[in-house]
């Protein structure tokens, strides 16, 4: 019963902190999506449409900081991820050199030309690396978060149906999961992108197919545990529909392990997308992207002198993934402490 | 198990039976100017000539028969039978995998056990943080950073592993290190969790209270049980390896299974792609089975029941 009571309490207090955070994160995600998907929708004001999201990033950071104060690891992770989200939100408004404009190739970090200073140097086509690295965060975050969200939507829906409704649903979905999980991830991704063709939408679809099965397995296991709890029985006796019970009763009660898993999975999908771009599948040039930067630099500048072209995108992707993983680790630590 | 294999192979057959992939093969065999230029009449003729207008299930059964006879089709890029290409590339990847497991298993198990002996101790904290960091670096970044520092900077190791001048152990080091950095962290973490669970169990407390030295408690009693789960996990790493070998082999230009799969996908060598996907999924299914068998064999409680 304690579950439903605590649920009632949060609902009674109006907007809970978690709902606020989720709402703000949705707003940040939406404004980034609008910016990336409709590059010309707002004409001259295009560079400024993501600015309100910057305030939301600060708000989310402060709220999360208070929630996770107990874990130093989670705070470090939160700071790393927030940094990159902040960068991706602010980057259109920052006074940066155009990331796709070839100016002077192979300039070393800190040098300047034509009155422009290239703090991190330029790449083999003469594009500013600092600008490309910062812009790259935007693409990776938008597609990484979108495909993780899509995988979660599918995984949670199927997992709840399999775990709560049991019977046929369980048989069919569990078998489907086993079939999809018998492909190594990268093999499945390459195969699907080859079959469907390369576009951002198909990347999302392929990532969903490769990670939804394991999410479904986790959710199914959790739902199986929860369905025999008293609060579920109470809801059944009240005459609630199965959909209401699954979404309004079970989901809030299994959110703890799911949030930890979501952080880890955000890392996995981000890595998968970067790897696909490195392999030349998935997202296409010329827009800046960390995987693409590594791909281009490995094919033309494998010398010690130009190693910065390789190191900068590698460190960018590493810090982002490290952030996600540290958050997951910190949250696990916090949940054990309770 | 067999049902799963049948479903997976049927799925793969159905995907590669689609018009899209068929047309790519047709273009490659007829020598046209791409799929768009292929005329409908030529395509229909080609289908009739290849016998592809037979009923779907009939063709599936005959395809399975062919696969069992080792006939996987013809590689258009290399102009050789897919089976011999596959055998060649699997051997290369097998060598890589062998040395990888040879290094990974002892390192990861030792680190995990040492960390798990005392939860929250200094060693545990160092190893735990280390494993979070090492599993956070994407393979592609590890490959880049190792190449930049060990190869371009210090010049200790060759930056490419194409093995142009015959087999060379030195060229294997960087790809293996790249794979190790991630996976040692992951397996050590799992070993640590298993060890912590065992160390807090009653029988270990009994052994300690009986007056056994802590070395004896750990080596004779704890480790044996703590390693059951990690050993089954090692089999599952085969599935993981098949996925991650692609980017590592492509980056280091190692001529193995992963690069074959990648090239087949990039250059439209459809029958190679099909064979590679089939092999990869079958290896994954078998490794799952092996892992289950290992668990049943190692776990004394399950042994008694039988």
XYZ file of C-alpha atoms in Angstrom:
644
model
C 0.000 0.000 0.000
C 2.864 2.341 0.700
C 3.338 2.777 -3.043
C -0.099 4.139 -3.754
C -0.007 6.376 -0.699
C 3.233 8.024 -1.714
C 1.828 8.399 -5.204
C -1.259 10.129 -3.867
C 0.910 12.466 -1.867
C 2.962 13.619 -4.829
C -0.164 14.121 -6.855
C -1.766 16.115 -4.096
C 1.176 18.525 -3.948
C 0.473 19.789 -7.453
C 3.392 19.607 -9.837
C 6.044 17.317 -8.370
C 9.700 18.059 -8.869
C 10.151 15.085 -11.156
C 7.278 16.199 -13.369
C 8.753 19.681 -13.539
C 12.166 18.302 -14.526
C 10.621 16.028 -17.147
C 8.604 18.911 -18.539
C 11.633 21.183 -18.781
C 13.683 18.405 -20.413
C 10.897 17.893 -22.931
C 10.959 21.605 -23.701
C 14.758 21.584 -24.251
C 14.488 18.525 -26.462
C 11.618 20.016 -28.480
C 13.384 23.301 -29.144
C 16.549 21.469 -30.241
C 14.492 19.213 -32.522
C 12.694 22.179 -34.060
C 16.013 23.907 -34.627
C 17.666 20.884 -36.273
C 14.723 19.542 -38.267
C 13.420 22.886 -39.584
C 16.602 24.885 -40.178
C 14.867 27.773 -41.968
C 11.521 27.964 -40.219
C 12.208 31.155 -38.296
C 14.273 33.102 -40.824
C 16.460 35.740 -39.197
C 15.415 34.678 -35.690
C 16.565 31.075 -36.214
C 19.719 31.527 -34.107
C 17.720 32.715 -31.118
C 14.902 30.171 -30.924
C 16.874 27.837 -28.680
C 17.758 30.584 -26.173
C 14.708 30.038 -23.910
C 15.882 26.421 -23.628
C 19.143 27.678 -22.080
C 17.177 28.947 -19.095
C 15.488 25.552 -18.885
C 18.897 23.830 -18.847
C 19.945 25.968 -15.883
C 16.672 25.221 -14.083
C 17.001 21.475 -14.693
C 20.592 21.560 -13.488
C 19.647 23.314 -10.245
C 16.676 20.988 -9.593
C 18.684 17.833 -10.317
C 21.594 19.126 -8.254
C 19.305 19.355 -5.247
C 17.812 15.926 -5.897
C 21.148 14.147 -6.288
C 23.148 16.104 -3.716
C 23.927 12.874 -1.904
C 26.075 11.434 -4.666
C 29.207 13.192 -5.797
C 29.493 10.871 -8.820
C 26.004 11.746 -10.030
C 26.764 15.463 -9.695
C 29.941 15.159 -11.779
C 28.005 13.243 -14.429
C 25.179 15.749 -14.349
C 27.629 18.602 -14.834
C 29.276 16.927 -17.836
C 25.955 16.191 -19.553
C 24.543 19.620 -18.719
C 27.641 21.225 -20.181
C 27.109 19.534 -23.544
C 23.372 20.219 -23.531
C 24.071 23.855 -22.733
C 26.590 23.995 -25.583
C 24.143 22.470 -28.037
C 21.462 24.952 -27.014
C 23.705 28.026 -27.084
C 25.804 27.170 -30.119
C 23.580 28.893 -32.726
C 23.878 32.178 -30.846
C 27.604 31.961 -30.060
C 30.001 34.074 -32.154
C 31.626 31.057 -33.801
C 33.191 30.670 -37.215
C 30.898 28.891 -39.701
C 31.616 25.165 -39.101
C 31.215 24.229 -42.776
C 33.262 27.048 -44.284
C 36.717 26.064 -45.590
C 39.180 28.799 -44.653
C 42.761 27.593 -44.306
C 43.639 23.891 -43.998
C 45.938 22.372 -41.362
C 46.304 25.376 -39.076
C 47.652 24.371 -35.698
C 45.708 25.258 -32.529
C 45.859 28.894 -31.476
C 46.911 30.318 -34.828
C 45.006 33.059 -36.587
C 44.347 34.092 -40.144
C 42.291 36.862 -41.769
C 41.568 38.269 -38.326
C 40.009 34.994 -37.157
C 41.574 32.986 -34.356
C 41.351 29.201 -34.506
C 41.705 28.155 -30.876
C 41.726 24.450 -31.695
C 43.134 24.729 -35.201
C 41.508 23.825 -38.500
C 40.971 20.474 -40.192
C 42.194 19.212 -43.574
C 39.553 21.239 -45.398
C 40.284 24.356 -43.389
C 37.211 24.310 -41.182
C 37.397 25.554 -37.607
C 37.651 22.564 -35.256
C 36.373 24.361 -32.150
C 33.234 25.350 -33.991
C 32.757 21.873 -35.467
C 33.232 20.170 -32.094
C 30.677 22.436 -30.429
C 28.175 22.140 -33.278
C 28.684 18.390 -33.311
C 27.147 18.118 -29.847
C 23.831 19.326 -31.195
C 23.384 16.612 -33.783
C 24.528 13.801 -31.561
C 22.266 14.905 -28.695
C 19.183 15.418 -30.833
C 19.407 12.073 -32.616
C 20.747 10.194 -29.597
C 17.979 11.378 -27.291
C 15.268 10.986 -29.921
C 16.210 7.417 -30.741
C 16.556 6.480 -27.066
C 13.138 7.981 -26.366
C 11.644 6.085 -29.265
C 13.257 2.827 -28.100
C 11.898 3.468 -24.602
C 8.401 4.161 -25.844
C 8.331 0.877 -27.764
C 10.160 -1.106 -25.076
C 7.974 0.095 -22.212
C 4.742 -0.458 -24.137
C 5.635 -3.984 -25.178
C 7.166 -4.829 -21.805
C 4.091 -3.673 -19.888
C 1.784 -5.630 -22.162
C 3.926 -8.755 -21.862
C 4.415 -8.467 -18.110
C 0.992 -7.241 -17.027
C -1.398 -8.776 -19.547
C 0.646 -12.015 -19.843
C -0.838 -14.748 -22.059
C -0.519 -14.320 -25.805
C 1.126 -10.911 -25.632
C 3.892 -12.322 -23.481
C 4.533 -15.303 -25.768
C 4.650 -13.233 -28.946
C 6.683 -10.303 -27.645
C 9.170 -12.469 -25.758
C 9.803 -14.559 -28.839
C 10.223 -11.481 -31.011
C 12.678 -10.125 -28.452
C 14.693 -13.331 -28.553
C 14.866 -13.200 -32.339
C 16.063 -9.589 -32.392
C 18.550 -10.167 -29.565
C 20.183 -13.027 -31.429
C 21.745 -10.495 -33.799
C 24.859 -8.730 -32.572
C 23.858 -5.044 -32.308
C 26.195 -3.652 -34.926
C 25.288 -6.409 -37.388
C 21.600 -5.614 -36.935
C 22.217 -1.880 -37.370
C 24.308 -2.305 -40.512
C 21.821 -4.758 -41.980
C 18.823 -2.533 -41.277
C 20.433 0.644 -42.576
C 21.493 -1.212 -45.682
C 17.977 -2.486 -46.228
C 16.090 0.697 -45.338
C 18.546 3.187 -46.775
C 20.409 5.889 -44.864
C 18.449 8.723 -43.321
C 18.117 10.117 -39.797
C 14.663 8.567 -39.541
C 15.993 5.119 -40.429
C 18.795 5.515 -37.887
C 16.125 6.099 -35.243
C 14.186 3.084 -36.483
C 17.268 0.835 -36.478
C 18.336 1.958 -32.997
C 14.803 1.378 -31.737
C 14.819 -2.162 -33.117
C 18.184 -2.888 -31.541
C 17.551 -1.496 -28.051
C 13.800 -1.859 -27.536
C 14.099 -5.666 -27.019
C 16.362 -5.369 -23.989
C 14.261 -2.519 -22.542
C 11.199 -4.697 -23.069
C 12.869 -7.523 -21.136
C 13.661 -5.281 -18.180
C 10.177 -3.740 -18.086
C 8.549 -7.147 -18.419
C 10.486 -8.455 -15.416
C 9.596 -5.414 -13.315
C 5.926 -5.528 -14.358
C 5.748 -9.219 -13.433
C 6.920 -8.310 -9.928
C 4.519 -5.401 -9.572
C 1.359 -7.034 -10.880
C 0.906 -9.108 -7.714
C 1.327 -6.102 -5.387
C -1.570 -4.814 -3.297
C -1.810 -1.434 -4.983
C -2.404 -3.133 -8.333
C -5.092 -5.327 -6.833
C -6.665 -2.252 -5.261
C -6.782 -0.553 -8.622
C -8.250 -3.648 -10.232
C -10.972 -3.807 -7.570
C -11.698 -0.099 -8.093
C -12.460 -1.094 -11.653
C -9.638 0.762 -13.393
C -8.877 -0.244 -16.963
C -5.761 -2.244 -17.762
C -4.279 0.714 -19.650
C -4.784 3.027 -16.661
C -3.198 0.526 -14.286
C -0.192 0.001 -16.541
C 0.473 3.675 -17.220
C -0.663 5.378 -14.023
C 0.098 2.729 -11.394
C 2.905 0.461 -12.577
C 5.083 2.924 -14.503
C 5.531 5.377 -11.589
C 6.502 2.480 -9.348
C 9.153 1.024 -11.629
C 10.658 4.354 -12.637
C 13.742 4.016 -10.382
C 15.522 1.164 -12.196
C 14.251 2.503 -15.525
C 15.873 5.907 -15.033
C 19.217 4.241 -14.248
C 18.876 2.063 -17.337
C 17.857 5.061 -19.448
C 21.070 6.908 -18.551
C 23.184 3.896 -19.520
C 21.212 3.425 -22.707
C 21.553 7.075 -23.685
C 25.278 6.385 -23.594
C 24.946 3.239 -25.718
C 22.797 4.885 -28.387
C 25.039 7.928 -28.545
C 28.024 5.637 -29.064
C 26.111 3.615 -31.641
C 25.190 6.725 -33.641
C 28.742 8.084 -33.499
C 30.097 4.693 -34.568
C 27.629 4.516 -37.443
C 28.659 7.976 -38.607
C 32.288 6.952 -38.330
C 31.532 3.934 -40.512
C 29.855 6.211 -43.050
C 26.400 4.835 -42.374
C 23.614 6.808 -40.822
C 23.914 10.579 -40.620
C 25.481 12.131 -43.663
C 28.074 14.869 -44.202
C 28.801 17.771 -44.392
C 27.247 18.927 -41.117
C 29.658 18.628 -38.196
C 29.486 15.464 -36.162
C 32.069 13.862 -33.886
C 32.005 10.495 -35.633
C 32.370 12.209 -38.971
C 35.259 14.371 -37.721
C 37.136 11.235 -36.644
C 36.332 9.519 -39.947
C 37.627 12.419 -42.014
C 40.730 12.924 -39.898
C 41.699 9.227 -39.943
C 41.571 9.186 -43.709
C 43.745 12.243 -44.187
C 45.749 13.250 -41.135
C 47.213 10.248 -39.327
C 50.346 12.097 -38.212
C 51.445 13.208 -34.780
C 51.476 16.865 -35.824
C 47.771 16.831 -36.693
C 46.696 14.506 -33.898
C 44.537 17.286 -32.402
C 42.040 16.691 -35.209
C 41.500 13.183 -33.847
C 41.816 13.915 -30.145
C 39.247 16.697 -29.895
C 36.200 14.810 -31.209
C 37.272 11.692 -29.268
C 37.441 13.602 -26.008
C 34.111 15.282 -26.717
C 32.269 12.008 -27.198
C 34.061 10.441 -24.220
C 33.093 13.218 -21.815
C 29.462 13.025 -22.893
C 29.268 9.237 -22.441
C 31.180 9.460 -19.166
C 28.568 11.931 -17.987
C 25.698 9.555 -18.755
C 27.452 6.598 -17.119
C 28.413 8.544 -13.990
C 24.799 9.655 -13.557
C 23.662 6.025 -13.851
C 26.293 4.929 -11.332
C 25.451 7.699 -8.902
C 21.721 6.997 -9.104
C 22.330 3.314 -8.441
C 24.378 4.299 -5.400
C 21.598 6.625 -4.199
C 18.915 3.965 -4.645
C 20.952 1.445 -2.623
C 21.349 3.973 0.172
C 17.588 4.514 0.601
C 16.810 -23.158 -29.687
C 16.421 -24.844 -33.053
C 13.182 -22.915 -33.502
C 15.001 -19.656 -32.806
C 17.696 -20.513 -35.353
C 15.024 -21.411 -37.917
C 13.191 -18.115 -37.325
C 16.361 -16.049 -37.544
C 17.427 -17.758 -40.768
C 13.934 -17.400 -42.250
C 13.953 -13.710 -41.371
C 17.358 -13.225 -42.968
C 16.287 -15.169 -46.041
C 13.150 -13.044 -46.356
C 15.125 -9.785 -46.048
C 17.639 -10.838 -48.678
C 14.845 -12.148 -50.881
C 13.386 -8.662 -51.221
C 13.425 -6.903 -54.582
C 15.804 -4.305 -53.253
C 18.633 -6.737 -52.549
C 17.800 -8.941 -55.549
C 18.132 -5.973 -57.876
C 21.561 -5.164 -56.453
C 22.723 -8.710 -57.205
C 21.147 -8.582 -60.649
C 22.904 -5.331 -61.491
C 26.220 -6.684 -60.284
C 25.859 -9.893 -62.288
C 24.445 -8.370 -65.449
C 26.872 -5.467 -65.328
C 24.508 -2.501 -65.640
C 24.697 1.108 -64.492
C 23.063 0.812 -61.111
C 19.677 -0.283 -59.849
C 17.830 2.646 -61.430
C 19.059 1.722 -64.919
C 17.980 -1.905 -64.650
C 15.152 -2.545 -67.101
C 12.120 -4.484 -65.910
C 12.483 -7.052 -68.717
C 16.134 -7.809 -67.921
C 15.258 -8.193 -64.268
C 12.423 -10.626 -64.983
C 14.664 -12.662 -67.282
C 17.350 -12.762 -64.617
C 14.857 -13.941 -61.991
C 13.668 -16.735 -64.266
C 17.243 -17.733 -65.071
C 18.201 -17.907 -61.395
C 15.039 -19.866 -60.584
C 13.907 -17.159 -58.178
C 10.281 -17.378 -59.288
C 9.741 -20.666 -57.419
C 7.521 -20.554 -54.304
C 9.102 -18.780 -51.298
C 9.200 -21.737 -48.900
C 10.581 -24.086 -51.543
C 13.445 -21.698 -52.162
C 14.000 -21.263 -48.419
C 14.313 -25.020 -47.910
C 16.713 -25.411 -50.809
C 18.724 -22.419 -49.513
C 19.036 -24.038 -46.079
C 20.171 -27.236 -47.830
C 22.801 -25.254 -49.720
C 23.993 -23.574 -46.522
C 24.443 -26.935 -44.837
C 26.503 -28.091 -47.804
C 28.712 -25.040 -47.324
C 27.466 -23.306 -50.435
C 26.859 -19.684 -49.454
C 26.936 -18.087 -52.856
C 29.534 -16.088 -54.698
C 31.333 -12.938 -53.649
C 31.213 -10.450 -56.494
C 33.782 -8.117 -55.002
C 36.439 -10.762 -54.395
C 35.262 -13.122 -57.146
C 35.494 -16.205 -54.976
C 33.040 -18.491 -53.174
C 31.640 -16.838 -50.057
C 32.380 -19.931 -47.973
C 36.150 -19.773 -48.514
C 36.195 -16.002 -47.983
C 34.197 -16.455 -44.796
C 36.488 -19.238 -43.557
C 39.530 -17.071 -44.208
C 38.111 -14.016 -42.430
C 36.734 -16.027 -39.526
C 40.207 -17.455 -38.930
C 41.680 -13.955 -38.752
C 39.002 -12.801 -36.345
C 39.396 -16.058 -34.422
C 43.082 -15.276 -33.830
C 42.160 -11.802 -32.616
C 39.401 -13.182 -30.400
C 41.678 -15.890 -28.976
C 44.296 -13.427 -27.765
C 41.579 -11.075 -26.613
C 39.994 -13.689 -24.357
C 43.407 -14.925 -23.253
C 44.169 -11.467 -21.884
C 40.683 -10.370 -20.838
C 39.625 -13.307 -18.656
C 42.507 -13.354 -16.140
C 42.786 -9.556 -15.889
C 39.072 -8.945 -15.474
C 38.537 -11.809 -13.017
C 41.499 -10.780 -10.868
C 40.435 -7.140 -10.741
C 36.843 -8.079 -9.977
C 37.780 -10.473 -7.177
C 40.274 -8.092 -5.608
C 37.661 -5.309 -5.686
C 34.929 -7.556 -4.311
C 36.846 -8.850 -1.295
C 36.123 -5.714 0.668
C 33.220 -3.636 -0.559
C 33.895 0.071 -0.224
C 37.605 -0.420 0.452
C 40.253 1.696 -1.221
C 41.067 -0.935 -3.862
C 37.387 -1.433 -4.560
C 36.831 2.261 -5.079
C 39.821 2.613 -7.403
C 38.787 -0.388 -9.483
C 35.122 0.627 -9.574
C 35.820 4.159 -10.739
C 38.332 2.788 -13.232
C 35.749 0.432 -14.666
C 33.157 3.205 -15.040
C 35.684 5.349 -16.881
C 36.954 2.526 -19.088
C 33.425 1.467 -20.076
C 32.603 5.086 -20.843
C 35.171 5.547 -23.570
C 33.609 4.522 -26.859
C 35.620 2.022 -28.873
C 36.195 4.567 -31.571
C 37.671 7.065 -29.108
C 39.862 4.382 -27.493
C 41.142 3.373 -30.901
C 41.928 6.984 -31.768
C 43.618 7.815 -28.476
C 45.708 4.619 -28.412
C 46.806 5.147 -32.003
C 47.655 8.778 -31.415
C 49.752 8.168 -28.316
C 51.256 4.704 -28.752
C 51.684 4.783 -32.493
C 51.890 8.338 -33.807
C 53.436 9.847 -30.682
C 55.768 7.229 -29.241
C 56.097 5.110 -32.370
C 56.016 1.853 -30.415
C 53.344 0.104 -32.459
C 52.148 0.199 -36.055
C 48.995 2.248 -36.480
C 47.434 -0.120 -39.010
C 46.895 -3.856 -38.757
C 46.407 -4.772 -42.396
C 49.118 -7.482 -42.113
C 50.419 -6.600 -45.570
C 53.774 -8.267 -44.974
C 52.440 -11.454 -43.420
C 51.239 -12.144 -39.900
C 52.666 -9.897 -37.249
C 51.993 -10.095 -33.542
C 52.826 -6.430 -33.128
C 49.952 -5.363 -35.341
C 47.500 -7.284 -33.174
C 48.303 -5.302 -30.037
C 46.353 -2.113 -30.711
C 43.076 -3.751 -31.798
C 43.199 -6.088 -28.816
C 44.009 -3.259 -26.397
C 41.098 -1.260 -27.784
C 38.693 -4.120 -27.161
C 40.233 -4.872 -23.762
C 39.866 -1.408 -22.298
C 36.105 -1.539 -22.560
C 35.480 -5.174 -21.819
C 37.854 -5.647 -18.886
C 35.979 -2.845 -17.148
C 32.627 -4.469 -17.822
C 33.540 -8.041 -16.849
C 35.486 -6.878 -13.782
C 32.424 -4.984 -12.651
C 30.215 -8.050 -12.969
C 32.803 -10.219 -11.197
C 32.972 -7.679 -8.391
C 29.192 -7.739 -7.914
C 29.200 -11.534 -7.804
C 32.126 -11.599 -5.373
C 30.461 -9.101 -3.042
C 27.341 -11.247 -2.952
C 29.346 -14.365 -2.113
C 31.468 -12.616 0.521
C 28.356 -11.558 2.426
C 26.853 -15.070 2.389
C 26.522 -17.269 5.452
C 28.900 -20.017 4.430
C 31.762 -17.556 4.100
C 31.024 -16.248 7.567
C 31.058 -19.834 8.836
C 34.400 -20.486 7.177
C 35.866 -17.333 8.710
C 34.479 -18.110 12.159
C 35.843 -21.652 11.865
C 39.243 -19.992 11.965
C 40.371 -20.412 8.370
C 42.884 -17.877 7.148
C 41.376 -15.217 4.951
C 43.519 -16.383 2.004
C 42.017 -19.841 2.317
C 38.482 -18.516 2.696
C 38.825 -16.407 -0.433
C 40.751 -18.796 -2.657
C 39.137 -22.080 -1.690
C 35.587 -21.061 -0.826
C 34.621 -17.660 -2.170
C 36.275 -17.520 -5.594
C 34.837 -20.813 -6.793
C 31.284 -19.639 -6.313
C 31.916 -16.054 -7.251
C 33.221 -17.027 -10.684
C 30.144 -18.976 -11.832
C 28.307 -15.946 -13.181
C 31.387 -14.282 -14.733
C 32.296 -17.502 -16.562
C 28.868 -17.667 -18.171
C 29.269 -13.992 -18.994
C 32.477 -14.702 -20.892
C 30.518 -16.773 -23.392
C 28.107 -13.918 -23.900
C 31.046 -11.653 -24.693
C 31.264 -13.479 -28.024
C 28.060 -11.764 -29.069
C 29.442 -8.454 -27.830
C 32.717 -9.063 -29.650
C 31.015 -9.732 -32.986
C 29.306 -6.385 -32.716
C 32.313 -4.341 -31.653
C 34.823 -6.058 -33.887
C 33.336 -4.159 -36.837
C 34.481 -0.701 -35.851
C 37.810 -1.920 -34.459
C 38.665 -3.903 -37.580
C 37.593 -1.085 -39.881
C 39.623 1.462 -37.912
C 42.774 -0.658 -37.852
C 42.133 -2.126 -41.314
C 42.427 -5.643 -39.934
C 41.228 -8.139 -42.528
C 38.728 -10.008 -40.442
C 35.068 -10.841 -40.226
C 33.990 -7.358 -39.180
C 35.672 -5.657 -42.074
C 34.256 -8.210 -44.482
C 30.759 -7.465 -43.179
C 31.347 -3.730 -43.418
C 32.761 -3.854 -46.939
C 29.953 -6.105 -48.077
C 27.439 -3.603 -46.736
C 29.208 -0.609 -48.265
C 29.863 -2.077 -51.703
C 26.650 -4.048 -52.058
C 28.227 -7.515 -51.998
C 24.867 -8.934 -51.016
C 25.598 -12.633 -50.721
C 28.604 -11.938 -48.477
C 26.446 -9.679 -46.312
C 23.834 -12.400 -46.015
C 26.395 -15.058 -45.083
C 28.025 -12.727 -42.553
C 24.729 -11.829 -40.900
C 23.752 -15.493 -40.768
C 27.082 -16.499 -39.239
C 27.002 -13.696 -36.691
C 23.492 -14.496 -35.504
C 24.180 -18.232 -35.348
C 27.346 -17.649 -33.302
C 25.331 -15.412 -30.997
C 22.613 -18.034 -30.507
C 25.188 -20.771 -29.899
C 27.110 -18.625 -27.413
C 23.875 -18.087 -25.504
C 23.388 -21.865 -25.388
C 26.992 -22.426 -24.273
C 26.530 -19.882 -21.528
C 23.427 -21.697 -20.256
C 25.227 -25.049 -20.376
C 28.224 -23.638 -18.519
C 25.936 -22.291 -15.826
C 24.269 -25.667 -15.359
C 27.611 -27.473 -15.222
C 29.291 -25.056 -12.837
C 26.523 -24.439 -10.375
C 26.695 -27.214 -7.751
C 23.070 -26.675 -6.761
C 21.892 -27.459 -10.275
C 24.271 -30.418 -10.439
C 22.685 -32.040 -7.382
C 19.201 -31.777 -8.855
C 20.199 -33.773 -11.872
